[in-house]
mmCIF file of C-alpha atoms in Angstrom:
data_model
loop_
_atom_site.group_PDB
_atom_site.id
_atom_site.type_symbol
_atom_site.label_atom_id
_atom_site.label_comp_id
_atom_site.label_asym_id
_atom_site.label_seq_id
_atom_site.Cartn_x
_atom_site.Cartn_y
_atom_site.Cartn_z
ATOM 1 C CA UNK Y 227 106.743 151.913 58.523
ATOM 2 C CA UNK Y 228 103.996 149.456 60.661
ATOM 3 C CA UNK Y 229 105.770 148.499 63.820
ATOM 4 C CA UNK Y 230 108.839 147.020 64.258
ATOM 5 C CA UNK Y 231 109.335 145.899 60.775
ATOM 6 C CA UNK Y 232 109.896 147.694 57.416
ATOM 7 C CA UNK Y 233 106.248 148.184 55.031
ATOM 8 C CA UNK Y 234 107.213 145.619 52.295
ATOM 9 C CA UNK Y 235 104.457 146.655 50.111
ATOM 10 C CA UNK Y 236 102.727 150.437 49.778
ATOM 11 C CA UNK Y 237 99.154 150.599 50.320
ATOM 12 C CA UNK Y 238 98.327 150.460 46.961
ATOM 13 C CA UNK Y 239 99.675 146.930 46.565
ATOM 14 C CA UNK Y 240 98.021 145.561 49.610
ATOM 15 C CA UNK Y 241 94.562 147.016 48.323
ATOM 16 C CA UNK Y 242 95.866 144.821 44.841
ATOM 17 C CA UNK Y 243 95.959 141.759 47.116
ATOM 18 C CA UNK Y 244 92.672 142.484 49.208
ATOM 19 C CA UNK Y 245 91.154 142.472 46.130
ATOM 20 C CA UNK Y 246 92.192 139.670 44.961
ATOM 21 C CA UNK Y 247 91.764 137.659 48.549
ATOM 22 C CA UNK Y 248 88.147 138.983 48.557
ATOM 23 C CA UNK Y 249 87.437 137.737 44.532
ATOM 24 C CA UNK Y 250 88.951 134.525 45.278
ATOM 25 C CA UNK Y 251 86.735 134.314 48.646
ATOM 26 C CA UNK Y 252 83.673 135.315 46.049
ATOM 27 C CA UNK Y 253 84.363 132.439 43.927
ATOM 28 C CA UNK Y 254 84.470 129.718 46.818
ATOM 29 C CA UNK Y 255 87.988 129.382 46.824
ATOM 30 C CA UNK Y 256 89.177 130.802 49.588
ATOM 31 C CA UNK Y 257 92.607 130.693 50.338
ATOM 32 C CA UNK Y 258 94.396 129.652 53.548
ATOM 33 C CA UNK Y 259 97.239 131.736 55.565
ATOM 34 C CA UNK Y 260 99.857 129.821 54.254
ATOM 35 C CA UNK Y 261 98.598 130.296 50.937
ATOM 36 C CA UNK Y 262 98.268 134.411 51.244
ATOM 37 C CA UNK Y 263 101.526 134.346 52.591
ATOM 38 C CA UNK Y 264 103.207 132.240 49.785
ATOM 39 C CA UNK Y 265 100.543 134.532 47.333
ATOM 40 C CA UNK Y 266 102.309 137.908 49.142
ATOM 41 C CA UNK Y 267 106.152 137.169 48.562
ATOM 42 C CA UNK Y 268 105.253 136.036 45.295
ATOM 43 C CA UNK Y 269 103.362 139.225 44.548
ATOM 44 C CA UNK Y 270 106.265 141.424 45.822
ATOM 45 C CA UNK Y 271 109.231 139.240 44.442
ATOM 46 C CA UNK Y 272 106.927 140.172 41.295
ATOM 47 C CA UNK Y 273 107.140 143.658 41.971
ATOM 48 C CA UNK Y 274 110.859 143.634 42.529
ATOM 49 C CA UNK Y 275 109.897 145.074 45.947
ATOM 50 C CA UNK Y 276 112.607 144.247 49.248
ATOM 51 C CA UNK Y 277 111.783 141.508 51.121
ATOM 52 C CA UNK Y 278 112.852 140.614 54.788
ATOM 53 C CA UNK Y 279 115.672 137.546 54.765
ATOM 54 C CA UNK Y 280 113.364 136.080 56.348
ATOM 55 C CA UNK Y 281 110.783 135.802 53.572
ATOM 56 C CA UNK Y 282 113.795 134.542 51.284
ATOM 57 C CA UNK Y 283 114.705 131.841 53.336
ATOM 58 C CA UNK Y 284 110.365 130.859 53.999
ATOM 59 C CA UNK Y 285 109.607 131.574 49.906
ATOM 60 C CA UNK Y 286 106.648 133.138 51.573
ATOM 61 C CA UNK Y 287 105.625 136.231 54.217
ATOM 62 C CA UNK Y 288 105.897 135.903 57.721
ATOM 63 C CA UNK Y 289 103.181 135.113 59.872
ATOM 64 C CA UNK Y 290 103.630 138.062 61.987
ATOM 65 C CA UNK Y 291 103.216 139.914 58.684
ATOM 66 C CA UNK Y 292 100.317 138.379 57.601
ATOM 67 C CA UNK Y 293 98.756 138.870 61.586
ATOM 68 C CA UNK Y 294 99.514 143.202 60.936
ATOM 69 C CA UNK Y 295 98.434 142.649 57.514
ATOM 70 C CA UNK Y 296 94.868 141.376 58.787
ATOM 71 C CA UNK Y 297 94.599 144.046 61.376
ATOM 72 C CA UNK Y 298 95.167 146.431 58.640
ATOM 73 C CA UNK Y 299 92.594 144.579 56.570
ATOM 74 C CA UNK Y 300 89.569 143.491 59.307
ATOM 75 C CA UNK Y 301 87.091 142.388 56.721
ATOM 76 C CA UNK Y 302 89.481 139.987 55.491
ATOM 77 C CA UNK Y 303 88.756 136.317 56.365
ATOM 78 C CA UNK Y 304 91.484 133.783 55.946
ATOM 79 C CA UNK Y 305 90.259 130.007 55.752
ATOM 80 C CA UNK Y 306 91.449 127.408 57.780
ATOM 81 C CA UNK Y 307 92.190 124.144 56.310
ATOM 82 C CA UNK Y 308 90.080 121.375 58.108
ATOM 83 C CA UNK Y 309 87.705 118.543 57.340
ATOM 84 C CA UNK Y 310 84.051 119.296 56.358
ATOM 85 C CA UNK Y 311 81.899 120.830 58.859
ATOM 86 C CA UNK Y 312 78.283 119.833 59.516
ATOM 87 C CA UNK Y 313 77.961 123.885 58.888
ATOM 88 C CA UNK Y 314 79.596 123.445 55.393
ATOM 89 C CA UNK Y 315 77.509 120.367 54.332
ATOM 90 C CA UNK Y 316 74.337 122.189 55.201
ATOM 91 C CA UNK Y 317 75.157 125.095 53.184
ATOM 92 C CA UNK Y 318 75.045 122.794 50.511
ATOM 93 C CA UNK Y 319 71.212 124.592 49.786
ATOM 94 C CA UNK Y 320 69.411 125.744 46.553
ATOM 95 C CA UNK Y 321 70.195 129.524 47.357
ATOM 96 C CA UNK Y 322 74.204 128.685 47.516
ATOM 97 C CA UNK Y 323 74.183 126.584 44.690
ATOM 98 C CA UNK Y 324 71.999 129.074 42.568
ATOM 99 C CA UNK Y 325 74.480 131.900 43.360
ATOM 100 C CA UNK Y 326 77.339 129.484 42.967
ATOM 101 C CA UNK Y 327 75.926 129.272 39.152
ATOM 102 C CA UNK Y 328 75.251 132.608 38.600
ATOM 103 C CA UNK Y 329 78.722 133.748 39.504
ATOM 104 C CA UNK Y 330 80.182 130.603 37.095
ATOM 105 C CA UNK Y 331 77.870 132.023 34.552
ATOM 106 C CA UNK Y 332 79.252 135.500 34.810
ATOM 107 C CA UNK Y 333 82.725 134.476 34.860
ATOM 108 C CA UNK Y 334 81.975 132.062 31.431
ATOM 109 C CA UNK Y 335 80.511 135.293 29.489
ATOM 110 C CA UNK Y 336 83.133 137.554 30.659
ATOM 111 C CA UNK Y 337 85.922 135.437 29.808
ATOM 112 C CA UNK Y 338 84.287 133.715 26.457
ATOM 113 C CA UNK Y 339 84.832 129.969 27.704
ATOM 114 C CA UNK Y 340 83.515 127.612 25.734
ATOM 115 C CA UNK Y 341 81.880 124.643 27.324
ATOM 116 C CA UNK Y 342 83.456 121.263 26.398
#
């Protein structure tokens, strides 16, 4: 149990969720807070875990769950939707583009995708 609410996911399930979020981020597809909460709800339902009624009503985990989850996993960074910033625009450079295509190549090789 964490805080005043019963724990919905055990540590192993949370670890799997953390690994997935990190994987998404590594592929330049970081999830927003709302998307993370929706994913947590979907995962809990898929695993037939008991979820609070507030999760059922909203079809996503609560903001309090997300806050606690991020405190338990401080290495995570959840994306905030925003317009393209100067920092993001200037990160479009040779090093980052090469990293992107290296990741793309490794995924294509791993999953045997064919170029159309």
